[in-house]
Coordinates of C-alpha atoms in Angstrom, one line a residue:
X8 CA -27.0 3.3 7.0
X9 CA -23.7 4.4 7.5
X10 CA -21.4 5.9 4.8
X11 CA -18.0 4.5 4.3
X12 CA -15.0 6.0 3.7
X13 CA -11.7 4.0 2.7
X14 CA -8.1 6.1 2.6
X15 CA -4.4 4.8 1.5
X16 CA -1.9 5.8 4.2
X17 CA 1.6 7.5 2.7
X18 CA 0.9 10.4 1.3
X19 CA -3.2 10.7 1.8
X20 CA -3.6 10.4 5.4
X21 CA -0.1 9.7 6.9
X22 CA 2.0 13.2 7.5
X23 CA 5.5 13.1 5.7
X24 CA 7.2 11.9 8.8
X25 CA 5.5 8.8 8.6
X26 CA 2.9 9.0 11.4
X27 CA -0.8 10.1 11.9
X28 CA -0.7 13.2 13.5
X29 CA -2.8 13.9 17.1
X30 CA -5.5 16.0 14.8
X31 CA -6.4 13.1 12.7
X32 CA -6.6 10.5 15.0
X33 CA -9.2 12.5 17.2
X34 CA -11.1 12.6 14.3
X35 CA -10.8 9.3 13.1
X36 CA -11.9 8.0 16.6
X37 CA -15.1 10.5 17.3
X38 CA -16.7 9.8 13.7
X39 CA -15.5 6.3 13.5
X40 CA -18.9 5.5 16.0
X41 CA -20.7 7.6 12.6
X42 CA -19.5 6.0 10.0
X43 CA -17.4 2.7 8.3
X44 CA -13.6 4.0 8.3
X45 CA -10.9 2.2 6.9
X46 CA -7.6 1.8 4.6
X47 CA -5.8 0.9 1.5
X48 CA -2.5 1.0 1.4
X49 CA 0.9 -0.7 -0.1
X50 CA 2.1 -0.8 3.3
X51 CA 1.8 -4.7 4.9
X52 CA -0.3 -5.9 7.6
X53 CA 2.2 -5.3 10.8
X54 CA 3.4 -2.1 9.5
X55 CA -0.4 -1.3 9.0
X56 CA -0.7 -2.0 12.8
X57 CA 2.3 0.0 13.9
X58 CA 1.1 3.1 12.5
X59 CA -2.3 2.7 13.5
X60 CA -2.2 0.9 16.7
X61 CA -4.5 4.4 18.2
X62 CA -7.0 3.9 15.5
X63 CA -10.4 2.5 16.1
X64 CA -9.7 -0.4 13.4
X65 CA -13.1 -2.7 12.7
X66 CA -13.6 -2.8 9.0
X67 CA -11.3 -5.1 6.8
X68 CA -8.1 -3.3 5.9
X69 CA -6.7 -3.6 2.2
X70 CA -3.1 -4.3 2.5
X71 CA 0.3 -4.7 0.6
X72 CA -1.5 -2.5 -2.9
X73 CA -4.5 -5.1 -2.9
X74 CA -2.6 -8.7 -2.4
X75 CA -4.2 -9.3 0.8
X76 CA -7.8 -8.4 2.8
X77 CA -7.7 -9.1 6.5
X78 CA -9.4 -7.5 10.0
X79 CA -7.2 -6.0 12.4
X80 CA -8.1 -9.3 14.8
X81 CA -6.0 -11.2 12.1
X82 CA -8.8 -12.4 9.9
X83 CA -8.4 -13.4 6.2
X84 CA -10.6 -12.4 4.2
X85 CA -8.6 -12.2 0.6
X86 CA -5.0 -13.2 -0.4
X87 CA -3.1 -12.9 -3.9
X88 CA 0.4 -14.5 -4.0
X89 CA 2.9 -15.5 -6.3
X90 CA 4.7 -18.3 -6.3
X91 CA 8.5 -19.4 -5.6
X92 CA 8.8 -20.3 -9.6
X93 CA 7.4 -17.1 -10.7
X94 CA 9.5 -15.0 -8.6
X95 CA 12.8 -16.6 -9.3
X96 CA 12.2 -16.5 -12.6
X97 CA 11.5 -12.4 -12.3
X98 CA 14.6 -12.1 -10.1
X99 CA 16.4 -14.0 -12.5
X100 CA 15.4 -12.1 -15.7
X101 CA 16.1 -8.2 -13.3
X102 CA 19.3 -9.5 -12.0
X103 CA 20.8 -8.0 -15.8
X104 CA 19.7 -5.1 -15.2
X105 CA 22.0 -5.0 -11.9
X106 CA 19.0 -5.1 -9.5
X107 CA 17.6 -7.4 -6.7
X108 CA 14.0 -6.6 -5.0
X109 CA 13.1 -7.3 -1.6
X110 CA 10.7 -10.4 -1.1
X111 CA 7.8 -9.9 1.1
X112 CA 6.2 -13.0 2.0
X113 CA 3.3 -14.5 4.3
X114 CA 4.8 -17.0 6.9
X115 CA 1.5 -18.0 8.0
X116 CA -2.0 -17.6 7.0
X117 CA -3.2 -17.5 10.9
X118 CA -1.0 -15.4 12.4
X119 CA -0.5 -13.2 9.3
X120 CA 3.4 -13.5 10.1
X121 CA 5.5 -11.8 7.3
X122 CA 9.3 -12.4 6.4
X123 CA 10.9 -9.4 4.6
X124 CA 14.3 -10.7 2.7
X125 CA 17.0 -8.3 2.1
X126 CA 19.4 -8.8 -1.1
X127 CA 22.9 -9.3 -0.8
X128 CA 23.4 -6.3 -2.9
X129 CA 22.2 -3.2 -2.1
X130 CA 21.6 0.5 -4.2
X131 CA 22.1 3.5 -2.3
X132 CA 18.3 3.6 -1.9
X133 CA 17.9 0.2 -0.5
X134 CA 20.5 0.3 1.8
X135 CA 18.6 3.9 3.7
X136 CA 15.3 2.6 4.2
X137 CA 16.7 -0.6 5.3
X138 CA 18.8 1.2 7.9
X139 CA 16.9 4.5 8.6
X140 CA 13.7 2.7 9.1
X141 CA 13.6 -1.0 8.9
X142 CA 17.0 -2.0 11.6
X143 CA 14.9 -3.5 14.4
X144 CA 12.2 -4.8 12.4
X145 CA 11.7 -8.9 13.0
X146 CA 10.8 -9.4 10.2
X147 CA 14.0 -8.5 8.2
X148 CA 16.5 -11.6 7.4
X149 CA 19.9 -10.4 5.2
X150 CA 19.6 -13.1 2.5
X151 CA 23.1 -14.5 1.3
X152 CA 21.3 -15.1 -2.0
X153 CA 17.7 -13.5 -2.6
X154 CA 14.8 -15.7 -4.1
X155 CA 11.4 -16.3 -4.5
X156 CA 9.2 -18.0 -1.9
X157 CA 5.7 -19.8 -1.6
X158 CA 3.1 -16.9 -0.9
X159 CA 5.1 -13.9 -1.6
X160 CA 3.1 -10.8 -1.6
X161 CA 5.0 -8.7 -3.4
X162 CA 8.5 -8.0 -4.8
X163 CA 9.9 -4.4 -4.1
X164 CA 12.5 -2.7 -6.6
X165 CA 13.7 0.8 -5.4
X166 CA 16.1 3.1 -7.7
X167 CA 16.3 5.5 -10.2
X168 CA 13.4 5.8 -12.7
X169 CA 15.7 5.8 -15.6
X170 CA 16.6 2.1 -14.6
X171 CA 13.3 1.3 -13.4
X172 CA 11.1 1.9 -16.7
X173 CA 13.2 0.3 -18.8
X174 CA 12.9 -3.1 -16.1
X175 CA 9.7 -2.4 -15.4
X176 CA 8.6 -2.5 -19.2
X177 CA 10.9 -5.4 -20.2
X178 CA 9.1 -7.4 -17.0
X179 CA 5.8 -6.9 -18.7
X180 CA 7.0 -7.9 -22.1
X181 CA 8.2 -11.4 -20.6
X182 CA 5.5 -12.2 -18.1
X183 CA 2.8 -10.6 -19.8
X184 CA -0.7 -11.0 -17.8
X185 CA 1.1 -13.7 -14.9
X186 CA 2.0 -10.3 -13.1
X187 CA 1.1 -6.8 -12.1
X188 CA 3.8 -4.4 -12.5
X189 CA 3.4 -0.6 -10.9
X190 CA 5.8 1.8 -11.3
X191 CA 5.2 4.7 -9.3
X192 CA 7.6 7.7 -7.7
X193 CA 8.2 7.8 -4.2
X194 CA 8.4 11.2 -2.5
X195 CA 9.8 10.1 0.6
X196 CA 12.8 8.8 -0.7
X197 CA 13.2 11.0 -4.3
X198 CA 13.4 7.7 -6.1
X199 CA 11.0 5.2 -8.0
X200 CA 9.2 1.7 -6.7
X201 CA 8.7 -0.8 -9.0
X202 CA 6.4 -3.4 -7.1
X203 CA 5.4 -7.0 -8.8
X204 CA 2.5 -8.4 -7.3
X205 CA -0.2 -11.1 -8.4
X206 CA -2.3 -9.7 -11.3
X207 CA -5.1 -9.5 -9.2
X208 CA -3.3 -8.0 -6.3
X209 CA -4.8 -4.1 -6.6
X210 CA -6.6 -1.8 -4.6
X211 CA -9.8 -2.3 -7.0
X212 CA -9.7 -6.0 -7.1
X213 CA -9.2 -5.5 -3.2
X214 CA -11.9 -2.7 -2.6
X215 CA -14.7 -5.2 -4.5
X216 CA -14.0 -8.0 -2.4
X217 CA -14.3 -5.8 0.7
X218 CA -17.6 -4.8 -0.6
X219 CA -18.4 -7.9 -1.0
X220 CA -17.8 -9.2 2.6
X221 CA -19.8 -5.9 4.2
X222 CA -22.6 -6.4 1.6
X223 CA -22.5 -3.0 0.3
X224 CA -22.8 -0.8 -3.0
X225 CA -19.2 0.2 -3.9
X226 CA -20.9 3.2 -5.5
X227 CA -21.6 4.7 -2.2
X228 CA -18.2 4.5 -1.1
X229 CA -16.1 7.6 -0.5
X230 CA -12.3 6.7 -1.3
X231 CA -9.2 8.9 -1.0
X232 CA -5.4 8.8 -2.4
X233 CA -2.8 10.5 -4.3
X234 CA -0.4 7.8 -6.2
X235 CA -0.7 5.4 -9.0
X236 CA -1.9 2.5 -7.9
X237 CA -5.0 4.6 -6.0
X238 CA -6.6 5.2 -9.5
X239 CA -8.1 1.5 -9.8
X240 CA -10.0 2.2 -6.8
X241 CA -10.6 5.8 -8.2
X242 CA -12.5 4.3 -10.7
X243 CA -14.2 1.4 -8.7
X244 CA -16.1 3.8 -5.9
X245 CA -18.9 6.2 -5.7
X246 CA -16.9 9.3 -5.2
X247 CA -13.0 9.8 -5.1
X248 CA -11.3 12.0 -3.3
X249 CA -7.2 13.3 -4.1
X250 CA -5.2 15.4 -1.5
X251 CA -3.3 18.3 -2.7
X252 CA -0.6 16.5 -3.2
X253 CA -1.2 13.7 -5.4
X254 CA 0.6 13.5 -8.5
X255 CA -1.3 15.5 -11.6
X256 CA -2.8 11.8 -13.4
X257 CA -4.6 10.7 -10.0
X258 CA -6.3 14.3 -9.9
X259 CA -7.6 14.0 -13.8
X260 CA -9.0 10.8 -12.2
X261 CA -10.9 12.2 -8.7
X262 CA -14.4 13.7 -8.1
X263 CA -12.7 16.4 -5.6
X264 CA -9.2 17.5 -5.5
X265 CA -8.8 19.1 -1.6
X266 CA -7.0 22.3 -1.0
X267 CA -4.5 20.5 2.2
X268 CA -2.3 18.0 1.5
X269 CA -1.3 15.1 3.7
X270 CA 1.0 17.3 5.8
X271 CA -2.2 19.7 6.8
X272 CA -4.4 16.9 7.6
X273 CA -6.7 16.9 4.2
X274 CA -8.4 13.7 5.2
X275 CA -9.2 13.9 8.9
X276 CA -10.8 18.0 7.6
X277 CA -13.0 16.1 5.2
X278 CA -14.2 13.9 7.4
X279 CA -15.0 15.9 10.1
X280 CA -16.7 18.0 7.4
X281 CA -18.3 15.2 6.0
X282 CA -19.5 12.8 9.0
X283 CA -22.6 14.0 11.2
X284 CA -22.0 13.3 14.5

């Protein structure tokens, strides 16, 4: 039987510039007809597709930290969302803390269409990504007044950790178990994320129900990362699996730590080291 081996993108198998590079996707391809390959990632389903569109694809692809499951060919397999009430009622209780998240929502459940709602107000950090790496995105509508809306995947914060924590643990104390709050740095940008996401939206949850669909023992699963929200998964699989680079509490929580880091291709070495051909 064939082994399978699940990676998150940023940071684990995507270089810093955003992209995978020639080496990796050679490999990817050869030892994808040897074994199950496939991803978990924060990043959302036509995003996923950008970055990937060379990749042999064929497994179900956890998306958007856990909130949805789907094939490449658009199937769905798993969704978490929250609803309009809930999220107004988080924007609502953040907007005293002088801060508005993106809303990332599913348009439609066939299509996996997304809309991405931008604030009217902007921090220094929202306002780059937005225009370094998000202007000719279709997705993107410039809301006059941001607010929740049916099946939203996941409300996006970005700023400075020392206004983050603070929101991030007041959100917790209001909501309590009705959402999943992560907090986690990003290197990219030298700033923090604070996502909200269904409470069941996670890459374990997620990684289960893709067991579940293939038939298979999660045990035997090889899984790789290097941030926060890649320790549920850590301690759902057989054998985990941080680059170099991940941050000091995901390696307390991996089997192997690898000597490259993302930029040096520590992923596509392993599995060449790893998959018989």
């Amino acid at each position: 039987m064939k082994k399978l081996f699940i990676t998150d993108l940023d940071h684990t198998f995507l270089h810093s510039t955003q992209r995978v590079s020639n080496f990796s996707e050679q490999i990817w391809n050869e030892k994808s007809e040897h074994a199950l390959l496939s991803i978990a990632t924060a990043r959302s389903f036509s995003k996923t597709q950008e970055f990937l569109k060379n990749l042999k694809l064929e497994l179900p692809l956890i998306l958007l930290d856990g909130a949805m499951v789907a094939t490449a060919q658009k199937k769905l397999i798993s969704l978490n969302t929250l609803t309009k009430e809930l999220c107004d009622a988080v924007i609502e209780e953040s907007s005293s803390f002088g801060i508005y998240p993106y809303v990332i929502a599913l348009n439609n459940k066939e299509t996996l269409d997304e809309s991405f709602d931008i604030p009217p107000i902007l921090n220094h950090y929202q306002k780059f990504l937005i225009d370094e790496h998000y202007t000719s995105d279709k997705r993107i509508v410039h809301k006059s007044r941001i607010e929740g809306v049916d099946d939203t995947l996941k409300l996006v914060y970005m700023g400075e950790e020392s206004l983050l924590r603070p929101l991030a643990k007041h959100l917790k104390k209001v909501f309590g178990t009705q959402i999943e709050v992560k907090l986690s740095p990003e290197n990219y940008m030298q700033c923090y994320f604070l996502t909200i996401l269904h409470p069941l939206s996670d890459k374990a949850h997620a990684l289960i129900k893709v067991h579940e669909y293939l038939n298979r023992d999660i045990k035997e699963t090889t899984v790789f990362g290097d941030s926060i929200n890649d320790i549920g998964m850590f301690k759902k699989a057989g054998k985990a699996v941080a680059v170099a680079n991940a941050l000091d509490v995901v390696k307390k929580e991996a089997d192997i730590i690898l000597k490259e880091s993302n930029d040096e291709d520590a992923v596509a070495k392993y599995l060449k080291q790893h998959i018989k051909s």
